[in-house]
mmCIF file of C-alpha atoms in Angstrom:
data_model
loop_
_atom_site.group_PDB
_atom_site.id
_atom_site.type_symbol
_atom_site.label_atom_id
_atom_site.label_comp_id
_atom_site.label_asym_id
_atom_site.label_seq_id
_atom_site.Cartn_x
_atom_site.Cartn_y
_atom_site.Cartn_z
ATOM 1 C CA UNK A 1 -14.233 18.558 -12.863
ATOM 2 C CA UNK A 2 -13.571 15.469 -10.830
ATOM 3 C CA UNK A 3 -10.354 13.671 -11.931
ATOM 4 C CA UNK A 4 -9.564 10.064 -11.827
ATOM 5 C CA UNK A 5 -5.633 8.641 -11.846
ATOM 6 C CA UNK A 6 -5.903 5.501 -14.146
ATOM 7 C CA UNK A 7 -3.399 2.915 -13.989
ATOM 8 C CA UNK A 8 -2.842 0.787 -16.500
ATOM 9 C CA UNK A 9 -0.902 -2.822 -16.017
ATOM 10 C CA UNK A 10 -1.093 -3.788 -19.721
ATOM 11 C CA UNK A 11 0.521 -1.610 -22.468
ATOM 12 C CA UNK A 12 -2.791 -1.210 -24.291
ATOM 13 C CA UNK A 13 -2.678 2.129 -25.889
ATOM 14 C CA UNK A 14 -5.850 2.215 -27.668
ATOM 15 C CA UNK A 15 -7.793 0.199 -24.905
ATOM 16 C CA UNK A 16 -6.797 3.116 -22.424
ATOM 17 C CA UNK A 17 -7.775 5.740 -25.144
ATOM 18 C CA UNK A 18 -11.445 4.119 -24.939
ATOM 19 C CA UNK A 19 -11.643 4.283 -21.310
ATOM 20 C CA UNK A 20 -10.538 7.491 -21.063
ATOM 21 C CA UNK A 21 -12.802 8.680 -23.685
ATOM 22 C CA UNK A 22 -15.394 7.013 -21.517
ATOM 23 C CA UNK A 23 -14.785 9.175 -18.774
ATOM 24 C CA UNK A 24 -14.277 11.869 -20.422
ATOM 25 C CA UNK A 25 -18.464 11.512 -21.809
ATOM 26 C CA UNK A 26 -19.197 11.063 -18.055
ATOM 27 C CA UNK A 27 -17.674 14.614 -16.955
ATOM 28 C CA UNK A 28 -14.516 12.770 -15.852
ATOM 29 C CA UNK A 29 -11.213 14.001 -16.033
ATOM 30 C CA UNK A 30 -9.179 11.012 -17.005
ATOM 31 C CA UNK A 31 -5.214 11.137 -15.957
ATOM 32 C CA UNK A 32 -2.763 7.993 -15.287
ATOM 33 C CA UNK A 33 0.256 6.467 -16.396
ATOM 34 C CA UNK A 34 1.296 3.472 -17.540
ATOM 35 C CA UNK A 35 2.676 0.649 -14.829
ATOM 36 C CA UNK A 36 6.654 -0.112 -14.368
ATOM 37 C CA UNK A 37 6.853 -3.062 -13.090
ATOM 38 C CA UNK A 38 9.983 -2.992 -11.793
ATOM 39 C CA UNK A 39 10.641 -3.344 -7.702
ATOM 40 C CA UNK A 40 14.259 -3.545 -7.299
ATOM 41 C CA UNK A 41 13.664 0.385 -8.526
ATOM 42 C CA UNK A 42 10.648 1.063 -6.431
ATOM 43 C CA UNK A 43 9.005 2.429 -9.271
ATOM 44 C CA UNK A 44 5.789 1.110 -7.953
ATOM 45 C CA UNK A 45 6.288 4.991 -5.854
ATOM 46 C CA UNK A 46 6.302 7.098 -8.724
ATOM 47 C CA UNK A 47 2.377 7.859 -9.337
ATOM 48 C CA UNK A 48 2.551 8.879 -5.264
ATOM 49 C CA UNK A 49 2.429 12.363 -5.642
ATOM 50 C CA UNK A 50 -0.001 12.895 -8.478
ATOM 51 C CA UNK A 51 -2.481 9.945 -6.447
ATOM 52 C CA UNK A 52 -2.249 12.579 -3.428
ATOM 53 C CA UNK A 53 -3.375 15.380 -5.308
ATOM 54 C CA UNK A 54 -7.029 16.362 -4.268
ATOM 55 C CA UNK A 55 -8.263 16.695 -7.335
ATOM 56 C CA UNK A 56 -8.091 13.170 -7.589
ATOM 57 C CA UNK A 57 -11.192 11.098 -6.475
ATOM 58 C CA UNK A 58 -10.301 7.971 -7.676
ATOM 59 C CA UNK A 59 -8.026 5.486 -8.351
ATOM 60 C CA UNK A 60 -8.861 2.887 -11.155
ATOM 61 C CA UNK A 61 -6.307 -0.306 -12.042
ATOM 62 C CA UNK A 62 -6.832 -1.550 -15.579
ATOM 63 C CA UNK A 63 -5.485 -4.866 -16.110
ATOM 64 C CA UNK A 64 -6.324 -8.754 -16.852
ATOM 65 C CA UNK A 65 -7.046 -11.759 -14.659
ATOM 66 C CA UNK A 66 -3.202 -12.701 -15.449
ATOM 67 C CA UNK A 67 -1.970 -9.120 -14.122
ATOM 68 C CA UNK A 68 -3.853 -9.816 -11.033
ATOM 69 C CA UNK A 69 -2.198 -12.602 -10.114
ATOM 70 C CA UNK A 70 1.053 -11.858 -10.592
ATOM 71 C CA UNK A 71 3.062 -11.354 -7.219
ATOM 72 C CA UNK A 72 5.285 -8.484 -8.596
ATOM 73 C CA UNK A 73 2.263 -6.502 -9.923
ATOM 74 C CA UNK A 74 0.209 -7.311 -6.333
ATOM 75 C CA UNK A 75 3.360 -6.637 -4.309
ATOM 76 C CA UNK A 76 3.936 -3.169 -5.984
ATOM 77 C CA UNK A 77 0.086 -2.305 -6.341
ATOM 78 C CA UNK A 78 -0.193 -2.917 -2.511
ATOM 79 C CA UNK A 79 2.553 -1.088 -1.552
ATOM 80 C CA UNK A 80 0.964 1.883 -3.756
ATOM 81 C CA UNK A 81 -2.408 1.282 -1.910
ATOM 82 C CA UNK A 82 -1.250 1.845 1.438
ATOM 83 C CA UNK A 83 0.834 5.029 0.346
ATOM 84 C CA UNK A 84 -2.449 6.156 -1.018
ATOM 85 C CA UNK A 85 -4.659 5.301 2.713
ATOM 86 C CA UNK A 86 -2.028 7.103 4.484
ATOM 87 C CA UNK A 87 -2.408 10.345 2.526
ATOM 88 C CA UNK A 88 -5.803 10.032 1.292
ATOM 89 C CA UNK A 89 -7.873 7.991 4.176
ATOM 90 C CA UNK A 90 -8.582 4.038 4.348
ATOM 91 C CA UNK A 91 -11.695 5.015 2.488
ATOM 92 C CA UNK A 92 -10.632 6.633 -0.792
ATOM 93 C CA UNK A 93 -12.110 4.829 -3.479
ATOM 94 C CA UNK A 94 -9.939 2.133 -5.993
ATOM 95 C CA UNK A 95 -11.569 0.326 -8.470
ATOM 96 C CA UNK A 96 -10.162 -2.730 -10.720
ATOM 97 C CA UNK A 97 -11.125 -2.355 -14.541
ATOM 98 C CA UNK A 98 -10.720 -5.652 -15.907
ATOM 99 C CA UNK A 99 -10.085 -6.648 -19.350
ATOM 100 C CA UNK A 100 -10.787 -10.259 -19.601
ATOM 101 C CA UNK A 101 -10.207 -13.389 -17.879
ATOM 102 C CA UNK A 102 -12.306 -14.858 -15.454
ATOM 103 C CA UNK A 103 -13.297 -12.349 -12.645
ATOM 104 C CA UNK A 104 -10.787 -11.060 -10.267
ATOM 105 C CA UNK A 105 -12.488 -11.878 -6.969
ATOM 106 C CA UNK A 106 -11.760 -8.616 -4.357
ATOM 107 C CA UNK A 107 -11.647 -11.022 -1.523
ATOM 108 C CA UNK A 108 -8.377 -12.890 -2.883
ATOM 109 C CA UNK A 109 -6.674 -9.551 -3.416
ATOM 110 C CA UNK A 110 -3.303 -8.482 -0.964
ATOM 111 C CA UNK A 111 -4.980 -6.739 2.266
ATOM 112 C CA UNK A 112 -4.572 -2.958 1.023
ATOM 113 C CA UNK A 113 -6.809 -4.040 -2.046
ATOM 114 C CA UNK A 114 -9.038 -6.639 -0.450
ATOM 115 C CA UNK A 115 -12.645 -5.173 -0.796
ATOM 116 C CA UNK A 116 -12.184 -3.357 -3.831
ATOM 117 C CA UNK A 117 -14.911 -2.752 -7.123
ATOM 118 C CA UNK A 118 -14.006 -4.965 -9.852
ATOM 119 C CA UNK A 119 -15.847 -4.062 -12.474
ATOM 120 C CA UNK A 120 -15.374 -4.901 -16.427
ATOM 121 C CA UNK A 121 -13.899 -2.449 -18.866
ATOM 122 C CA UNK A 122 -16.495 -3.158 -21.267
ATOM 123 C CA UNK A 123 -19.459 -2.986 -18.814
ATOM 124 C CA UNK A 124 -22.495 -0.701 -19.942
ATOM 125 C CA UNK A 125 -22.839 -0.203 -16.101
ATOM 126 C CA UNK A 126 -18.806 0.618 -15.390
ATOM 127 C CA UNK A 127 -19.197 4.290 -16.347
ATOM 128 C CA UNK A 128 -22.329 5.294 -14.035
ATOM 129 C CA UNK A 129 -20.589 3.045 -11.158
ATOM 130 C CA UNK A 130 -17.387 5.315 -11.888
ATOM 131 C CA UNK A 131 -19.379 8.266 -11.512
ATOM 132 C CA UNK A 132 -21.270 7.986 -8.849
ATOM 133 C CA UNK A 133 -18.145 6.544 -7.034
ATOM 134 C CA UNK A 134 -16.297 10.134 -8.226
ATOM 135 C CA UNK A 135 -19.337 12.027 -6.547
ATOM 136 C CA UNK A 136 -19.640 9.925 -3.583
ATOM 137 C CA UNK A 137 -19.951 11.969 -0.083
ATOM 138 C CA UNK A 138 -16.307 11.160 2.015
ATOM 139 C CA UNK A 139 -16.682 9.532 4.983
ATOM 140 C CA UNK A 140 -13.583 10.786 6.480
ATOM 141 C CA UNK A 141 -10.627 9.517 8.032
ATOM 142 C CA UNK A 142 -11.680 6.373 10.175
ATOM 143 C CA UNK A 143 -9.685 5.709 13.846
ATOM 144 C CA UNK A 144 -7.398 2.708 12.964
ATOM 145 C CA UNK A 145 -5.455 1.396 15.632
ATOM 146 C CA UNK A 146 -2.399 1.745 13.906
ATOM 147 C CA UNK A 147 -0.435 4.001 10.658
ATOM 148 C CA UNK A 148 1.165 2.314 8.091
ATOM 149 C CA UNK A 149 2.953 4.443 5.452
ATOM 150 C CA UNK A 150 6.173 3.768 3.071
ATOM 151 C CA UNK A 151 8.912 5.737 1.894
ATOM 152 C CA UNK A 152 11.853 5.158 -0.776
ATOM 153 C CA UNK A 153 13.774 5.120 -3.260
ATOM 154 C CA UNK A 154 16.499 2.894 -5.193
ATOM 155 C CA UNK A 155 19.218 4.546 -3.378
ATOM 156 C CA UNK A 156 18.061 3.977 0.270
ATOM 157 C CA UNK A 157 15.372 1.153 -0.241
ATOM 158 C CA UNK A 158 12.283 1.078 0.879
ATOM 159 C CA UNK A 159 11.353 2.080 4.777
ATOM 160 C CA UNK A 160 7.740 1.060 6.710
ATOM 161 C CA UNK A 161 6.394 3.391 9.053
ATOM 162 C CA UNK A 162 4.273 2.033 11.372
ATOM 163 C CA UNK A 163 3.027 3.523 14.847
ATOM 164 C CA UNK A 164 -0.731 3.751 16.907
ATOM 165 C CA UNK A 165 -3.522 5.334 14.908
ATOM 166 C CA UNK A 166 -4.580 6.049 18.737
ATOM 167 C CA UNK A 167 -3.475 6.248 22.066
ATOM 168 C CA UNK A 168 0.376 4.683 22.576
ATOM 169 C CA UNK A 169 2.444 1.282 21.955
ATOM 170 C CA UNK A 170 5.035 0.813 25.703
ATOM 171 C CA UNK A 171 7.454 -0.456 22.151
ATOM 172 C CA UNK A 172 7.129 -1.439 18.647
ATOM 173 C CA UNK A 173 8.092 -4.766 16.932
ATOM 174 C CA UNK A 174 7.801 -5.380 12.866
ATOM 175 C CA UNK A 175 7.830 -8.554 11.330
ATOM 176 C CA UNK A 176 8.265 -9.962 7.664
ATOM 177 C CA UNK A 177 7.515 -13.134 5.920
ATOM 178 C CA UNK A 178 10.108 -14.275 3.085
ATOM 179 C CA UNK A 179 12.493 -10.748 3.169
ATOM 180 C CA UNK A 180 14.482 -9.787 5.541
ATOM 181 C CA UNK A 181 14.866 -6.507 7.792
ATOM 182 C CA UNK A 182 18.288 -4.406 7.964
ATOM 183 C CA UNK A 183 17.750 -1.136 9.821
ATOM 184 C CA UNK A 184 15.136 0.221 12.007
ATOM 185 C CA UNK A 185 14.809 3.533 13.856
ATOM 186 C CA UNK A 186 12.294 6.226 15.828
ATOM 187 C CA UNK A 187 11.631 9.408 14.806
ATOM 188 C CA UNK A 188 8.344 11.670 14.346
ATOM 189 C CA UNK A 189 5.966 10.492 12.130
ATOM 190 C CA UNK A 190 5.876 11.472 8.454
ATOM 191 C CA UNK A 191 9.556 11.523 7.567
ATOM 192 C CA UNK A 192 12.708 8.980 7.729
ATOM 193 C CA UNK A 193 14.305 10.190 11.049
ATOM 194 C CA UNK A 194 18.053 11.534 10.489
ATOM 195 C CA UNK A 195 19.207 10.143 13.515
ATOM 196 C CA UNK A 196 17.271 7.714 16.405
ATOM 197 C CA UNK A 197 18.550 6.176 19.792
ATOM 198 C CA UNK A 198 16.680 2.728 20.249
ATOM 199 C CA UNK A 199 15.752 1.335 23.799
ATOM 200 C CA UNK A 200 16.632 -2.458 24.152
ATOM 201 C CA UNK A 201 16.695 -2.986 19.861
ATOM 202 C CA UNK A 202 16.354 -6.286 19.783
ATOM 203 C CA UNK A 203 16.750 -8.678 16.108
ATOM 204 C CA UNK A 204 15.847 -11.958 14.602
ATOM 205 C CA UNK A 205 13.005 -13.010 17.025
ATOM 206 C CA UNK A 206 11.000 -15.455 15.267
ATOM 207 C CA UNK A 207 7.846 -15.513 15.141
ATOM 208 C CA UNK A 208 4.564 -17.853 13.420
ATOM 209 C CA UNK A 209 1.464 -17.090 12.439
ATOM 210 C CA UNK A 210 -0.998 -19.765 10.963
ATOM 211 C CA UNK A 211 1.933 -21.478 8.354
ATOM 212 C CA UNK A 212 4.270 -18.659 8.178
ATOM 213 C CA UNK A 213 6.741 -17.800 10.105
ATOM 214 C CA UNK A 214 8.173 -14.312 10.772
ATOM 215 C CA UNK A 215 11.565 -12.701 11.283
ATOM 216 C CA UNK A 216 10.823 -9.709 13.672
ATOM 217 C CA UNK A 217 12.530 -6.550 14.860
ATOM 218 C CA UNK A 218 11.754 -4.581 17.920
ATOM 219 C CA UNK A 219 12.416 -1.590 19.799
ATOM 220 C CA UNK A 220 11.009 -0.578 23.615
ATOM 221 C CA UNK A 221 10.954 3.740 22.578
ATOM 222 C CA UNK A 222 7.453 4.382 23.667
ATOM 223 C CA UNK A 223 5.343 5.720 20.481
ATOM 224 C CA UNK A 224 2.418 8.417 20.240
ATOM 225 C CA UNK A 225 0.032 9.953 17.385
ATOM 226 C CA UNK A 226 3.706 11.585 16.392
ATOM 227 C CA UNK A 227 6.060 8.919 17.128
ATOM 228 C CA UNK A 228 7.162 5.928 14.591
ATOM 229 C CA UNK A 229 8.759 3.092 13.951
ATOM 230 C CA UNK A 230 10.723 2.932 10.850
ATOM 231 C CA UNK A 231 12.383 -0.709 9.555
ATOM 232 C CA UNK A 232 14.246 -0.867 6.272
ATOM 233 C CA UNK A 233 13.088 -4.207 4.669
ATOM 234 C CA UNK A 234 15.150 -5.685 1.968
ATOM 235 C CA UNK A 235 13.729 -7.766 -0.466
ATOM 236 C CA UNK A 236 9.411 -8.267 -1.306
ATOM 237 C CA UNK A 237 7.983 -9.621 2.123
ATOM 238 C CA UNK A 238 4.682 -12.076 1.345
ATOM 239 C CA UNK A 239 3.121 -10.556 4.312
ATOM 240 C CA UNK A 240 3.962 -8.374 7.410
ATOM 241 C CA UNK A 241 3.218 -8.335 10.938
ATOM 242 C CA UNK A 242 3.381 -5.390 13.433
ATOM 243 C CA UNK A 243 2.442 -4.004 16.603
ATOM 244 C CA UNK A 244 3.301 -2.387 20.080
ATOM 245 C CA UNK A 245 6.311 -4.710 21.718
ATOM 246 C CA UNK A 246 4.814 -6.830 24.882
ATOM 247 C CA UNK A 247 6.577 -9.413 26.267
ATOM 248 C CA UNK A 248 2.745 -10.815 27.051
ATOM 249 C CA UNK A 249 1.407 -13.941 24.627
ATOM 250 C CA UNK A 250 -1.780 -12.290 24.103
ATOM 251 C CA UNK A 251 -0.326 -9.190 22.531
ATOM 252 C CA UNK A 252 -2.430 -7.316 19.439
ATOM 253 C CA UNK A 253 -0.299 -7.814 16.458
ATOM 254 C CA UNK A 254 -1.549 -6.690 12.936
ATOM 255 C CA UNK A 255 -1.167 -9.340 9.773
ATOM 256 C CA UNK A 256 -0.842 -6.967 6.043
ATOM 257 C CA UNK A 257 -0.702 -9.446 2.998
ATOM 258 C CA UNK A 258 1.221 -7.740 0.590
ATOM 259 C CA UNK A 259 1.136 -10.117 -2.822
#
């Protein structure tokens, strides 16, 4: 039976009991937990594991118009997302269930949820969509030019990977809007690396993109399909930029809004 990880941002018990009755009367096999909004934990990590489970074939957000526009619940929900891509592919399927309020709009969503279904709790068409969405055909992993991946806790904080989805970056360099960085390191990909010798580490470069400006870290190790960068980011960064280091002005650098 295909199973679907529901999260819900509200504390609706008996709103969640319909939907998951729902998809239980479509052959769905409803899981999920409720959402802990609560960063300075990183308990946005917590539903990681069960999300990566294979069983899973979905991921559906319940929530309101409010919930979507706080930027606690779109930082944490983003950060989820992208754990999610790494491990599952940019393609796995999330879907907004929306309780009321005027209609979340997919487009005005943080970049790892841009794009997404929104469809309404109460919809006669929201089960079928579900469904067919839970029996769609995977299109497999798709050749990024870059990973993107998290890891954490709130003991050591929480750590971006980043590195080439293809070929190799010369150097890396990692950027963040309103946080700040404090560590960085290389290391295979996949894991926090125990121990790292930068090349030329170099801090604080500044850096401006449309009306925000960056503070930016960078290293000159030469990364590979099982090299990363790692940067320990304190606080909620707005948005992040990263990319292989260049000292040319024409340099590929990729923008993630993350609230």
């Amino acid at each position: 039976m295909k199973s679907i990880w529901l999260t819900s941002l509200v504390r609706a018990e008996e709103e969640v009991k319909k939907v998951m009755a729902q998809l239980k009367a479509y052959g769905l096999k409803p899981s999920g937990h409720f959402w802990e909004d609560d960063l300075e934990k990183l308990a946005w990590i917590k539903p990681r594991s069960a999300l990566a489970d294979k069983d899973v074939v979905l991921w559906a957000i319940m929530g309101t118009e409010e919930d979507f526009q706080s930027p606690a619940l779109r930082y944490g929900l983003s950060l989820l997302a992208i754990t999610v891509q790494a491990e599952r592919g940019a393609d796995f399927p999330i879907v907004v269930l929306q309780l009321e309020g005027q209609t979340v709009l997919p487009e005005a969503l943080p970049t790892p949820l841009k794009g997404v279904d929104v469809l309404p709790v109460s919809g006669a068409a929201t089960g079928p969509k579900l469904v067919a969405k839970a029996h769609r055909t995977p299109q497999g992993q798709k050749d990024l030019a870059y990973r993107l991946d998290l890891y954490g806790n709130e003991h050591i904080g929480q750590w971006f990977e980043v590195g080439p989805g293809a070929g190799a970056w010369s150097g890396a360099m990692f950027a963040v809007s309103d946080a700040e960085i404090v560590f960085h390191g290389i290391g295979p990909k996949g894991r926090l690396p125990e121990k790292s010798v930068l090349n030329y580490p170099m801090k604080g470069l500044k850096l401006t993109l449309g009306d925000k400006e960056y503070t930016a870290w960078a290293v000159q190790n030469p990364l590979d399909g099982e090299t990363s960068y790692f940067v320990k980011v304190q606080g909620f960064p707005e948005s992040i930029l990263f990319g292989a280091y260049t000292q040319e002005d024409n340099s590929e650098v990729f923008a993630v809004s993350l609230k």
